[in-house]
PDB file of C-alpha atoms in Angstrom:
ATOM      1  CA  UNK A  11      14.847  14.256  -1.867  1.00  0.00           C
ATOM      2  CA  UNK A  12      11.740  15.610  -3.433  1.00  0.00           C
ATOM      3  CA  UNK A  13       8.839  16.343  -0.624  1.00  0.00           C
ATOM      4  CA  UNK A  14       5.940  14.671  -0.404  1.00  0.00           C
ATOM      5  CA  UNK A  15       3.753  17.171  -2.051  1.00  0.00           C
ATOM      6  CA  UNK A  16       5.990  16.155  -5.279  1.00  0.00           C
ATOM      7  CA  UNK A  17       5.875  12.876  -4.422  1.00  0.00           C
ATOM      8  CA  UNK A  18       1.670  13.145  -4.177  1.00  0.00           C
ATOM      9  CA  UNK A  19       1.646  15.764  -7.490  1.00  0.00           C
ATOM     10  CA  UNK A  20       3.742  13.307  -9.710  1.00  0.00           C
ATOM     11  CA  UNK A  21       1.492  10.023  -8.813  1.00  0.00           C
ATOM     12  CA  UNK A  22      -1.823  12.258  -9.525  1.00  0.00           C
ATOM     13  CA  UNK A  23       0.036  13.462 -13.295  1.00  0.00           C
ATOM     14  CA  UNK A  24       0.850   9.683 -13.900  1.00  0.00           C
ATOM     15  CA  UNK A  25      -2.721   8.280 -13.037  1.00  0.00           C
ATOM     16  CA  UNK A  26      -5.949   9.489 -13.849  1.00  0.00           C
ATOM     17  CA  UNK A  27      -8.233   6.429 -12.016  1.00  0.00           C
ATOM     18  CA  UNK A  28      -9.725   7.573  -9.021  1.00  0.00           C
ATOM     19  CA  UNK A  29      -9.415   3.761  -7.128  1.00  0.00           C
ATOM     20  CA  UNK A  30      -5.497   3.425  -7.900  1.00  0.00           C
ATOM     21  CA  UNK A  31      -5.093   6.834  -6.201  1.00  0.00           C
ATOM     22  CA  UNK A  32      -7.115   5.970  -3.296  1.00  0.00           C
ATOM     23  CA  UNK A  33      -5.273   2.700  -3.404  1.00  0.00           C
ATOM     24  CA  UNK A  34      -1.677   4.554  -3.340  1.00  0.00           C
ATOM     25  CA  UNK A  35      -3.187   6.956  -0.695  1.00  0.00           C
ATOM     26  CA  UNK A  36      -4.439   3.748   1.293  1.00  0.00           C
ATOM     27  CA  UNK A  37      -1.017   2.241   1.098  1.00  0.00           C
ATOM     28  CA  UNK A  38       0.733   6.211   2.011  1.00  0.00           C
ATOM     29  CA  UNK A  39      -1.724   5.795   5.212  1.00  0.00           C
ATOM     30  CA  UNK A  40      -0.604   2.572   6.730  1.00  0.00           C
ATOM     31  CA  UNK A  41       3.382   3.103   5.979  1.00  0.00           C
ATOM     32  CA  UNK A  42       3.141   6.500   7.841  1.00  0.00           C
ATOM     33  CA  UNK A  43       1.866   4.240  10.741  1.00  0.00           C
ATOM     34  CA  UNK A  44       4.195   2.048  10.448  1.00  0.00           C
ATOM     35  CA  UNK A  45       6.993   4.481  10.126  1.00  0.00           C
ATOM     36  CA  UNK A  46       5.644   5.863  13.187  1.00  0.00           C
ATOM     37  CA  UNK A  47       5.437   2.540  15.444  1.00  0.00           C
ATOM     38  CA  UNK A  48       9.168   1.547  14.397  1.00  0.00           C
ATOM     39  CA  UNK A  49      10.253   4.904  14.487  1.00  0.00           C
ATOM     40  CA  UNK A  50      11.214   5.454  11.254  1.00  0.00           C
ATOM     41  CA  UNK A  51      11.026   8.780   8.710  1.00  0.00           C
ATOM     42  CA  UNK A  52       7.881   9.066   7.938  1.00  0.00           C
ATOM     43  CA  UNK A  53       7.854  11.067   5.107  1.00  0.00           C
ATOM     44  CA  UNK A  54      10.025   8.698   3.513  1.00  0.00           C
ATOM     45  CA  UNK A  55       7.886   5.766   3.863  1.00  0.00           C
ATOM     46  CA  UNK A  56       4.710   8.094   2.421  1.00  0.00           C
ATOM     47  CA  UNK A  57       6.540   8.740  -0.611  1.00  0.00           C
ATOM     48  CA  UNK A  58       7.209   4.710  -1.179  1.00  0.00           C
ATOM     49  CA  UNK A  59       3.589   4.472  -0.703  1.00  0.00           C
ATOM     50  CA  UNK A  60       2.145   6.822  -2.693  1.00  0.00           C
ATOM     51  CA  UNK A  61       4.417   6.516  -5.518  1.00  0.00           C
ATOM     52  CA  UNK A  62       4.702   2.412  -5.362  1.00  0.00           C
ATOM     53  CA  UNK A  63       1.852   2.088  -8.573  1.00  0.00           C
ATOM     54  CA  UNK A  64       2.728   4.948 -10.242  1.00  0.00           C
ATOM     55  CA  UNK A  65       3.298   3.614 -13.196  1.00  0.00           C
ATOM     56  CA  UNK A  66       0.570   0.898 -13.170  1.00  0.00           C
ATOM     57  CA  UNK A  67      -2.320   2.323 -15.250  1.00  0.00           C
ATOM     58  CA  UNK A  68      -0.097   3.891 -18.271  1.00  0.00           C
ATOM     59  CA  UNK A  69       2.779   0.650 -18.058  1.00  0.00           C
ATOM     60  CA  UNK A  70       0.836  -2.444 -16.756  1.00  0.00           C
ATOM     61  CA  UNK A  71       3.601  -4.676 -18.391  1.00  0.00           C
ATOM     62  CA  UNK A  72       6.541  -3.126 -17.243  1.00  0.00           C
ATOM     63  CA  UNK A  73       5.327  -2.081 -13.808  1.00  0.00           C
ATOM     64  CA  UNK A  74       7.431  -1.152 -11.197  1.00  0.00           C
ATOM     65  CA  UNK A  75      10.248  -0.791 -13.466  1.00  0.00           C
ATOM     66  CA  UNK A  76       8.709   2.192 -15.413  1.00  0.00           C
ATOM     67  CA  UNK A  77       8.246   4.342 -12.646  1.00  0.00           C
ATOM     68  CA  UNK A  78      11.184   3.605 -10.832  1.00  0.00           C
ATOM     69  CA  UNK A  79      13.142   4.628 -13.429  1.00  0.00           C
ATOM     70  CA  UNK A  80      11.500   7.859 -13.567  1.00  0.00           C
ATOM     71  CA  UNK A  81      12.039   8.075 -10.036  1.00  0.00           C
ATOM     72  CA  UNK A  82      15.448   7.466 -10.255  1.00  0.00           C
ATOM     73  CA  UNK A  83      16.098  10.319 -12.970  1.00  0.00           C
ATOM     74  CA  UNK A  84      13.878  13.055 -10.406  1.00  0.00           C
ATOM     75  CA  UNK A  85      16.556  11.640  -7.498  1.00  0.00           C
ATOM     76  CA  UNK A  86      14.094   9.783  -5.139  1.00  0.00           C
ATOM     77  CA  UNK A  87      16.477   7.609  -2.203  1.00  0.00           C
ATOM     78  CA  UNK A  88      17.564   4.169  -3.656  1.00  0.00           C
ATOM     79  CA  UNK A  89      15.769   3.034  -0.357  1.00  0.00           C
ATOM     80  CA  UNK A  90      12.426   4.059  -1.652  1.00  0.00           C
ATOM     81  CA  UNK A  91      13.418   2.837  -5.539  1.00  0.00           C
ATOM     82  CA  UNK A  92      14.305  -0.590  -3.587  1.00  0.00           C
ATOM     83  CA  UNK A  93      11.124  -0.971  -1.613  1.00  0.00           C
ATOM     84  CA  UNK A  94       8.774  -0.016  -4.883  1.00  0.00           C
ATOM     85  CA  UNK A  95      10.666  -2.794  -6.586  1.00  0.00           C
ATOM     86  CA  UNK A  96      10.786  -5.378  -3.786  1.00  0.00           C
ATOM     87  CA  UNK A  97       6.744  -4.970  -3.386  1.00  0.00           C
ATOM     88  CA  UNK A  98       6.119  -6.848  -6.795  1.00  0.00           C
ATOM     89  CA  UNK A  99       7.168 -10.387  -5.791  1.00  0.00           C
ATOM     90  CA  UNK A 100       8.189 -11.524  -9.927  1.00  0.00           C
ATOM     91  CA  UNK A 101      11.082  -8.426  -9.458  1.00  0.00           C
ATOM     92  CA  UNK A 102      12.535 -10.483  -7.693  1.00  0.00           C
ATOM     93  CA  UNK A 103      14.116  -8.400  -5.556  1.00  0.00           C
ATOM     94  CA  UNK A 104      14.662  -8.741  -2.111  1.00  0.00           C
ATOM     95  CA  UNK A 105      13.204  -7.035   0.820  1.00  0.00           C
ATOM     96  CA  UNK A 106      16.277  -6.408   2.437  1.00  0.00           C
ATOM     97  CA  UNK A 107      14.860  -2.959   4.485  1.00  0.00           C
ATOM     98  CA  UNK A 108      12.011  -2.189   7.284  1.00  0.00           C
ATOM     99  CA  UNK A 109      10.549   0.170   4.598  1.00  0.00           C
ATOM    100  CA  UNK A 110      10.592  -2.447   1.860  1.00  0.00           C
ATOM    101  CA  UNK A 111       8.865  -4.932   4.467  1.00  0.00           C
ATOM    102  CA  UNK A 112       6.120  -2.895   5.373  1.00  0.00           C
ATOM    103  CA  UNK A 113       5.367  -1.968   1.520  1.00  0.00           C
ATOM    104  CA  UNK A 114       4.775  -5.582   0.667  1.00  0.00           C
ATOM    105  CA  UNK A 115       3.345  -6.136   3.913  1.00  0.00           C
ATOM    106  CA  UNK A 116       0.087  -3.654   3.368  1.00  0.00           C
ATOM    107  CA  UNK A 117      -0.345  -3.401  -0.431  1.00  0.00           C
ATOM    108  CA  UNK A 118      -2.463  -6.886  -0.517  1.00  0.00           C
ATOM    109  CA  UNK A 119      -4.194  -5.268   2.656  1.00  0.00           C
ATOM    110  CA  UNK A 120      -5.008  -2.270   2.080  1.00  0.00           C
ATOM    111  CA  UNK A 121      -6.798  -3.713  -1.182  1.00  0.00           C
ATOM    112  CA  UNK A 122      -8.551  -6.294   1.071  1.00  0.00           C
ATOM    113  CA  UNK A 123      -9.565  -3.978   3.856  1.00  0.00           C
ATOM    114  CA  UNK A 124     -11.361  -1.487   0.707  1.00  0.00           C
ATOM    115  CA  UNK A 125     -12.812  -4.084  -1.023  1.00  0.00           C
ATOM    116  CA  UNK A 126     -14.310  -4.789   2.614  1.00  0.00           C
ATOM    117  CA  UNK A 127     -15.757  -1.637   3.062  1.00  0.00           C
ATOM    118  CA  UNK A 128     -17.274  -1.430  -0.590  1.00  0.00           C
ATOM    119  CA  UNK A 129     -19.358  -4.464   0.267  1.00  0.00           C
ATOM    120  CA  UNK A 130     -20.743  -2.966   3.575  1.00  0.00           C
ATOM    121  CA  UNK A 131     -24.266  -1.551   3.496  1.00  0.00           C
ATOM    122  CA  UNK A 132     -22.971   2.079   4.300  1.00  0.00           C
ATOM    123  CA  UNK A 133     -20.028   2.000   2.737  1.00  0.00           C
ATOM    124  CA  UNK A 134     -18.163   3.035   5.718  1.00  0.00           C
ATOM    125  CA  UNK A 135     -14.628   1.741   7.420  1.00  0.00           C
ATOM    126  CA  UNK A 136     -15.535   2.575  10.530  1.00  0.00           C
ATOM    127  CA  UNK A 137     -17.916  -0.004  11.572  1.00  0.00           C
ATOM    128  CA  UNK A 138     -15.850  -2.445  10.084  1.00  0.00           C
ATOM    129  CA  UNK A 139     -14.331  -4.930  12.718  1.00  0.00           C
ATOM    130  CA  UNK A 140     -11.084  -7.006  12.670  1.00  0.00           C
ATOM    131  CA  UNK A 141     -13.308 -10.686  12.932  1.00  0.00           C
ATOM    132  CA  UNK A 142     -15.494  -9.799   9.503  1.00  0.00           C
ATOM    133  CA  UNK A 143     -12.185  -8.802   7.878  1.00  0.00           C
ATOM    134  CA  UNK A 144     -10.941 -12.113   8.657  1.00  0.00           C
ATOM    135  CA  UNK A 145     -14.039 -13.645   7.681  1.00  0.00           C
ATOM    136  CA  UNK A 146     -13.408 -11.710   4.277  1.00  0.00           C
ATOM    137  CA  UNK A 147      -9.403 -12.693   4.274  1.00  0.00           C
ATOM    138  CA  UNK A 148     -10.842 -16.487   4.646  1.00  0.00           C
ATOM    139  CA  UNK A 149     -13.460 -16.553   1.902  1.00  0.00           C
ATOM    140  CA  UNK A 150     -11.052 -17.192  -1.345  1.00  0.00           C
ATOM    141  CA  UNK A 151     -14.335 -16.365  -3.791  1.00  0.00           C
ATOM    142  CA  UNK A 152     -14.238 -12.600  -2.005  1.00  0.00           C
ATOM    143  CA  UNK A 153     -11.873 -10.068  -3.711  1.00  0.00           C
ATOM    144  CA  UNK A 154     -10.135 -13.081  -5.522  1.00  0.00           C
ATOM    145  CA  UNK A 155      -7.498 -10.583  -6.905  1.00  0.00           C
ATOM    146  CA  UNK A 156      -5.937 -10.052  -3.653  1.00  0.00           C
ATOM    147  CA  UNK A 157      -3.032 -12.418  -2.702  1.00  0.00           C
ATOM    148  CA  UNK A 158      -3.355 -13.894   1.073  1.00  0.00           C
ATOM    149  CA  UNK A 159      -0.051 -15.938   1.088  1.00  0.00           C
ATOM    150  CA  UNK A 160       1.527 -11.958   0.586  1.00  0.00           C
ATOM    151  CA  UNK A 161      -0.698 -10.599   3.433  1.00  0.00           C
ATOM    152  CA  UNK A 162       0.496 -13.430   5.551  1.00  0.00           C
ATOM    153  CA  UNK A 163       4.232 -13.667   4.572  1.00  0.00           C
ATOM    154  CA  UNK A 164       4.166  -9.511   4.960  1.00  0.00           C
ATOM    155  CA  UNK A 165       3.122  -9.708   8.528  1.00  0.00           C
ATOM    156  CA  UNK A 166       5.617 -12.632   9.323  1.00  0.00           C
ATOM    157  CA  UNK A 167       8.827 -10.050   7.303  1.00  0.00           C
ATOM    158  CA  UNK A 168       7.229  -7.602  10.212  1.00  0.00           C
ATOM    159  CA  UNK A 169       7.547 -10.172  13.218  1.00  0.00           C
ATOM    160  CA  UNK A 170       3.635  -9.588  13.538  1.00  0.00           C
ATOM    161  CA  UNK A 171       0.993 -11.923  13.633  1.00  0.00           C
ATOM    162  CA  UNK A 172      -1.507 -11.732  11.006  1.00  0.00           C
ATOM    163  CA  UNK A 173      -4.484 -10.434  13.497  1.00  0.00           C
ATOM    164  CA  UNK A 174      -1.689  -8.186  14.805  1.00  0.00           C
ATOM    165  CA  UNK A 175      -0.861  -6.827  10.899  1.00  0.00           C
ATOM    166  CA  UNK A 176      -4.402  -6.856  10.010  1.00  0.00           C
ATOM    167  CA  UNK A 177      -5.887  -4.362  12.933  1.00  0.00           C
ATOM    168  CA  UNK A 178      -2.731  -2.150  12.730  1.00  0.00           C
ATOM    169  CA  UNK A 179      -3.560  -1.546   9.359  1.00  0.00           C
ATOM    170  CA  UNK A 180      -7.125  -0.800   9.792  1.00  0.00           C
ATOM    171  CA  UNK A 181      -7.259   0.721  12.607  1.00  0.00           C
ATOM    172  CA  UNK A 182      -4.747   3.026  10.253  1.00  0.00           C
ATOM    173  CA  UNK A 183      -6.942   3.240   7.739  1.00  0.00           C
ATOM    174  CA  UNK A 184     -10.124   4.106  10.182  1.00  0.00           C
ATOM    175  CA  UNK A 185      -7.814   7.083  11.185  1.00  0.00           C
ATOM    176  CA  UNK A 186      -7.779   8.927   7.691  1.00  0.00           C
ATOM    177  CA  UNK A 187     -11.344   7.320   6.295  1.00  0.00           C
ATOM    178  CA  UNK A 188     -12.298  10.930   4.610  1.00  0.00           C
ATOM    179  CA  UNK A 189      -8.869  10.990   2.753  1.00  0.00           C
ATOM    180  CA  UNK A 190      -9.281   7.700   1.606  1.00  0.00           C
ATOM    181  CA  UNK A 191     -12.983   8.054   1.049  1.00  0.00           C
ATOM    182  CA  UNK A 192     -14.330   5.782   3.524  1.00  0.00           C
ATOM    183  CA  UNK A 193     -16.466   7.110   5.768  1.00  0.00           C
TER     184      UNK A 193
END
């Protein structure tokens, strides 16, 4: 399996916009927490996440598919090819693993918790507490693009509550602000 220095090199050489790679690096955050709190490889699960929008800026229309085909011809683990297809609901394929679970389950998130932070006065994640981000998740008019019912169906997949998904995640986040550019 390619390392995850590939993994990171081949999403910056497919996408030049600065907030999809924070997003991808947002998402690579919370999986390696997750592969760590279910014990699981956790290099792995950073690859799904920082590769799972590769292809999104060049091949909006035929997104995941593009770049998991690519994937598939460098020799990434079907596992990780699985879970990037399984986190774009109209694939219709299903979320059969832990690592496909937890890919769905924080891609909505991740998007919510930034879009968050962007509307705080200093622009910072760490001051940002779990009851405003649920203030946020409950106003439909803020960040309209980001789908709830996902947020709420990923932390069900993950036997969590949503509370429990939500702080996990930015707490997570909180842990890596500089890398993600949110401090």
């Amino acid at each position: 399996m390619p390392s995850f220095a590939e993994a990171l090199a081949l999403m910056e050489a497919w996408t030049e916009g600065e907030s999809l790679r924070r997003h991808m690096r947002a998402v690579e955050v919370a999986m390696r927490a997750y592969a760590r709190r279910f014990g699981e490889d956790e290099e792995l699960w950073a690859v799904a996440g920082v590769l799972h929008d590769m292809d999104y800026e060049k091949y909006p229309q035929e997104h995941p598919y593009r770049g998991v085909e690519e994937l598939r011809r460098l020799g990434y683990p079907e596992e990780v090819l699985e879970a990037i297809l399984g986190h774009a609901s109209y694939t219709g394929v299903p979320r059969k693993s832990l690592m496909a679970k937890a890919l769905f389950a924080v891609d909505e998130l991740t998007g919510l918790i930034t879009a968050a932070v962007y509307v705080r006065p200093d622009r910072s994640i760490l001051g940002l507490e779990l009851p405003s981000l649920k203030k946020k998740f409950k106003d439909k008019a803020f960040a309209k693009g980001v789908n709830r019912e996902e947020i709420r169906m990923g932390a069900e997949d993950l036997g969590l509550s949503l509370d429990e998904h939500m702080a996990f995640v930015l707490e997570a986040m909180k842990e890596k602000a500089d890398l993600l550019g949110l401090r």
